[in-house]
Short mmCIF file of C-alpha atoms in Angstrom, two decimals:
data_model
loop_
_atom_site.label_atom_id
_atom_site.label_comp_id
_atom_site.label_asym_id
_atom_site.label_seq_id
_atom_site.Cartn_x
_atom_site.Cartn_y
_atom_site.Cartn_z
CA MET J 1 0.69 -17.91 -8.72
CA ALA J 2 0.54 -14.40 -10.21
CA GLU J 3 2.72 -13.60 -12.49
CA VAL J 4 5.82 -11.19 -11.16
CA LYS J 5 6.94 -8.20 -13.55
CA TRP J 6 9.99 -6.48 -12.26
CA HIS J 7 10.85 -2.79 -12.92
CA GLU J 8 14.45 -2.67 -11.54
CA PHE J 9 16.04 1.32 -11.52
CA ALA J 10 19.44 2.42 -10.42
CA SER J 11 18.31 3.97 -7.66
CA ALA J 12 15.24 5.36 -5.47
CA GLN J 13 14.73 8.97 -7.43
CA PRO J 14 14.41 6.94 -11.14
CA LEU J 15 11.95 4.48 -9.54
CA ALA J 16 9.65 6.87 -7.76
CA GLU J 17 9.20 8.94 -11.22
CA ALA J 18 8.61 5.60 -13.28
CA LEU J 19 5.70 4.36 -10.48
CA ALA J 20 4.24 8.26 -10.36
CA GLU J 21 4.14 8.10 -14.06
CA THR J 22 2.19 4.44 -14.36
CA VAL J 23 -0.13 5.37 -11.31
CA ALA J 24 -1.10 8.66 -13.04
CA ASN J 25 -1.88 6.91 -15.91
CA ARG J 26 -3.75 4.51 -14.36
CA LEU J 27 -5.68 7.42 -12.21
CA ARG J 28 -6.24 9.28 -15.61
CA GLU J 29 -7.58 5.77 -17.45
CA ALA J 30 -10.18 5.37 -14.34
CA ILE J 31 -11.33 9.11 -14.39
CA GLU J 32 -11.80 8.74 -18.10
CA ALA J 33 -13.87 5.41 -17.63
CA ARG J 34 -15.70 6.43 -14.92
CA GLY J 35 -15.22 9.44 -13.74
CA ALA J 36 -13.09 8.96 -10.52
CA ALA J 37 -10.41 7.46 -9.37
CA VAL J 38 -8.86 5.75 -5.67
CA ILE J 39 -5.70 5.19 -5.17
CA ALA J 40 -4.33 3.07 -1.66
CA VAL J 41 -1.18 3.46 -0.76
CA SER J 42 1.59 2.49 1.99
CA GLY J 43 3.69 4.40 4.52
CA GLY J 44 7.28 3.96 5.78
CA SER J 45 10.67 5.04 4.94
CA THR J 46 10.40 4.12 0.76
CA PRO J 47 7.39 6.08 -0.45
CA PRO J 48 8.39 9.47 0.05
CA PRO J 49 9.90 9.85 -3.04
CA PHE J 50 7.17 8.43 -5.26
CA PHE J 51 4.64 10.27 -2.97
CA ASN J 52 6.62 13.56 -4.10
CA ALA J 53 6.68 12.93 -7.95
CA LEU J 54 3.40 11.77 -8.05
CA SER J 55 1.50 14.91 -6.08
CA ARG J 56 3.29 16.71 -9.14
CA LYS J 57 1.25 14.95 -11.97
CA GLU J 58 -1.22 16.85 -14.04
CA LEU J 59 -4.34 15.20 -13.63
CA ASP J 60 -8.04 15.90 -12.35
CA TRP J 61 -6.91 15.48 -8.37
CA SER J 62 -10.31 16.60 -7.59
CA LYS J 63 -11.85 13.26 -8.93
CA VAL J 64 -9.22 11.26 -7.01
CA THR J 65 -9.52 9.52 -3.51
CA VAL J 66 -6.43 8.41 -1.82
CA THR J 67 -7.01 6.02 1.42
CA LEU J 68 -4.22 3.84 3.11
CA VAL J 69 -3.30 0.53 2.89
CA ASP J 70 -2.46 0.34 6.64
CA GLU J 71 -1.84 2.46 9.57
CA ARG J 72 -0.93 2.56 12.78
CA PHE J 73 -3.89 3.32 15.46
CA VAL J 74 -2.12 6.56 16.34
CA PRO J 75 -3.38 10.21 15.77
CA PRO J 76 -1.96 11.98 12.52
CA SER J 77 -0.19 14.11 15.08
CA SER J 78 2.16 11.21 15.33
CA GLU J 79 5.36 10.84 13.51
CA ARG J 80 4.69 7.28 13.02
CA SER J 81 1.57 8.09 11.45
CA ASN J 82 0.91 7.26 7.93
CA ALA J 83 -1.89 9.76 7.21
CA ARG J 84 0.70 12.56 8.13
CA LEU J 85 3.26 10.80 5.70
CA VAL J 86 0.68 11.31 2.96
CA ALA J 87 -0.34 14.66 3.76
CA HIS J 88 3.20 16.14 4.33
CA HIS J 89 4.22 14.56 0.84
CA LEU J 90 1.53 13.24 -1.34
CA LEU J 91 -1.48 15.69 -0.37
CA GLN J 92 0.66 18.49 -1.99
CA ASN J 93 1.25 20.25 -5.02
CA GLU J 94 -1.75 19.15 -7.94
CA ALA J 95 -2.67 16.74 -5.49
CA ALA J 96 -3.77 18.88 -2.99
CA GLN J 97 -7.23 18.44 -4.77
CA ALA J 98 -7.65 14.66 -3.71
CA ALA J 99 -9.90 13.60 -1.28
CA PHE J 100 -8.57 11.52 1.60
CA ILE J 101 -10.08 9.02 3.49
CA PRO J 102 -8.25 8.17 6.59
CA LEU J 103 -8.17 4.38 8.43
CA TYR J 104 -7.34 5.97 11.87
CA ARG J 105 -10.22 7.59 13.87
CA GLU J 106 -10.49 8.85 17.07
CA CYS J 107 -11.91 6.01 19.28
CA ASP J 108 -10.83 4.43 22.43
CA GLU J 109 -11.01 1.31 21.15
CA ILE J 110 -9.41 0.00 17.76
CA ARG J 111 -12.43 -2.36 16.63
CA ASP J 112 -14.54 1.02 16.71
CA ALA J 113 -12.15 2.78 14.62
CA ALA J 114 -11.93 0.00 12.27
CA ALA J 115 -15.67 -0.38 12.03
CA GLN J 116 -16.00 3.40 10.94
CA ALA J 117 -13.01 2.77 8.54
CA ASN J 118 -14.58 0.12 7.14
CA ALA J 119 -18.04 2.00 6.52
CA ALA J 120 -15.88 4.38 4.26
CA VAL J 121 -13.92 2.35 2.49
CA SER J 122 -16.46 -0.15 1.81
CA ALA J 123 -18.61 2.35 0.13
CA LEU J 124 -16.08 3.09 -2.14
CA SER J 125 -17.09 1.68 -5.32
CA LYS J 126 -13.65 0.51 -6.48
CA ILE J 127 -9.80 0.96 -5.64
CA ASP J 128 -8.45 1.60 -9.28
CA VAL J 129 -4.65 1.44 -8.08
CA VAL J 130 -2.95 -0.02 -4.57
CA VAL J 131 1.07 0.51 -4.00
CA LEU J 132 2.01 -2.04 -1.21
CA GLY J 133 5.51 -2.43 0.55
CA MET J 134 6.94 -4.88 2.31
CA GLY J 135 9.10 -5.76 5.52
CA THR J 136 12.09 -8.14 5.79
CA ASP J 137 9.88 -10.43 7.54
CA LYS J 138 7.78 -10.72 4.32
CA HIS J 139 4.85 -8.89 5.80
CA THR J 140 2.86 -6.79 3.61
CA ALA J 141 0.31 -3.99 4.43
CA SER J 142 -0.21 -4.76 7.90
CA PHE J 143 -0.36 -8.76 7.83
CA PHE J 144 2.48 -9.59 10.12
CA PRO J 145 3.15 -13.18 10.24
CA ASP J 146 3.28 -12.97 14.25
CA ALA J 147 -0.43 -11.94 14.41
CA GLY J 148 -2.24 -14.37 16.06
CA ASN J 149 -5.20 -14.52 13.81
CA ILE J 150 -2.89 -13.85 10.35
CA ARG J 151 -4.12 -17.25 8.63
CA ASP J 152 -7.42 -16.26 8.84
CA ILE J 153 -6.46 -12.46 7.58
CA LEU J 154 -4.70 -14.39 4.50
CA GLU J 155 -7.55 -16.47 3.49
CA GLN J 156 -10.33 -14.17 3.92
CA GLU J 157 -13.11 -14.40 0.95
CA ASP J 158 -15.50 -11.77 1.98
CA GLY J 159 -16.45 -9.61 4.87
CA ASP J 160 -15.35 -6.35 6.19
CA SER J 161 -12.75 -4.50 4.20
CA VAL J 162 -10.86 -2.94 6.97
CA LEU J 163 -9.49 -5.22 9.92
CA CYS J 164 -7.49 -4.82 12.96
CA VAL J 165 -4.08 -6.51 13.66
CA GLU J 166 -2.15 -6.75 16.74
CA ALA J 167 1.15 -8.51 16.51
CA PRO J 168 4.27 -8.67 18.70
CA SER J 169 6.79 -7.15 15.62
CA ALA J 170 4.06 -4.49 14.60
CA GLY J 171 4.49 -2.53 17.71
CA GLU J 172 1.23 -0.46 17.79
CA PRO J 173 -2.43 -2.33 16.99
CA ARG J 174 -3.01 -1.66 13.05
CA LEU J 175 -5.75 -0.63 10.67
CA THR J 176 -5.47 -2.68 7.58
CA LEU J 177 -7.48 -3.15 3.93
CA SER J 178 -8.29 -6.63 3.80
CA VAL J 179 -6.54 -9.12 1.24
CA PRO J 180 -9.89 -9.27 -0.96
CA ARG J 181 -9.62 -5.47 -1.08
CA VAL J 182 -6.06 -5.63 -1.83
CA ILE J 183 -6.07 -7.89 -4.68
CA GLY J 184 -9.22 -6.49 -5.80
CA ALA J 185 -7.36 -3.55 -7.60
CA PRO J 186 -7.03 -3.81 -11.47
CA PHE J 187 -3.05 -2.78 -11.02
CA VAL J 188 -1.58 -3.45 -7.74
CA ALA J 189 2.37 -2.50 -7.49
CA LEU J 190 5.23 -3.27 -4.65
CA HIS J 191 7.52 -0.72 -3.99
CA ILE J 192 10.56 -2.20 -2.39
CA GLU J 193 14.46 -1.16 -2.13
CA GLY J 194 17.39 -2.66 -1.03
CA ILE J 195 19.15 -5.84 -1.80
CA ASP J 196 17.58 -7.27 1.63
CA LYS J 197 14.17 -6.85 0.46
CA LYS J 198 14.50 -8.09 -2.86
CA ASP J 199 16.08 -11.66 -1.65
CA ALA J 200 13.42 -11.80 0.92
CA PHE J 201 10.66 -11.28 -1.78
CA ASN J 202 12.51 -13.76 -4.09
CA ASP J 203 12.70 -16.31 -0.94
CA ALA J 204 9.09 -16.05 -0.50
CA ILE J 205 7.86 -16.94 -3.95
CA ALA J 206 10.41 -19.61 -3.69
CA GLN J 207 8.64 -21.37 -1.13
CA GLN J 208 6.20 -24.16 -1.07
CA GLU J 209 3.00 -23.32 -1.75
CA GLY J 210 1.04 -22.61 1.72
CA THR J 211 3.78 -21.51 3.62
CA LEU J 212 2.66 -18.79 6.05
CA SER J 213 4.82 -16.03 4.07
CA PRO J 214 2.22 -12.61 3.77
CA ILE J 215 3.66 -11.58 0.56
CA ARG J 216 3.38 -14.74 -0.64
CA ALA J 217 -0.03 -15.54 0.24
CA VAL J 218 -0.98 -12.31 -1.70
CA THR J 219 0.82 -12.62 -4.92
CA GLU J 220 -0.63 -16.07 -4.79
CA ARG J 221 -4.03 -14.89 -4.93
CA LEU J 222 -3.94 -11.82 -6.82
CA GLY J 223 -5.22 -13.08 -10.35
CA LYS J 224 -3.05 -10.71 -12.39
CA ALA J 225 0.54 -9.84 -12.73
CA LEU J 226 2.32 -8.21 -9.36
CA HIS J 227 4.55 -5.15 -10.74
CA VAL J 228 7.66 -4.92 -8.48
CA TYR J 229 8.98 -1.64 -8.60
CA TRP J 230 12.61 -2.07 -7.21
CA ALA J 231 15.95 -0.15 -6.61
CA PRO J 232 19.18 -1.63 -4.98
CA LYS J 233 19.34 1.32 -2.51
CA GLN J 234 17.75 4.84 -1.08
CA ASP J 235 18.51 7.99 -2.25
CA LYS J 236 18.03 11.23 0.22
CA THR J 237 14.52 12.34 0.46
CA PRO J 238 13.72 15.33 -1.41
#
């Protein structure tokens, strides 16, 4: 089990600022080391304050590529699109210069979209920063406990970087980075808010080894510290 490092804050905004500063520093280090940086971010209602704060950080955003940890199989015009969320909150201000690799592709079949996204993500030499979210059902990325192939997903050692996931609790079919791609990043953070999510995470970590809990499975395989950024409640999104 990876070491879990907690970063606790009074509310969402100071959390967002601190996480943005840490991530910006990691991106700067990657740019200095190899001339480029890549970050994969998650969607949902929690990230907008973090995205807004990160978008204002001064660094060479022209050398940064942003992609998604996971995405619903919906076009960016949909209010449920993570690409739309990132465009509205992260790819603004200083970060407007960053490149963006979407997971959604305009295809009739999700498997065709996954193949196109996989080619684009696999071409990246490295993902430097991954920022995960988590549901109270203990899913992270689009690793849903009720997906028919969840055990295969969580135990994957190699293969495609982008996978299809279908689960009753997920709503739409999903596209997600694979576990190896997620855990391969040098810096992995989990951004969660609310007592219910803190309790869910602690319960997952306390479960017996081998229990089918996606966030535990990812943490078990991480091989480095998981940085958990947590606040007890959300502030109103700026």
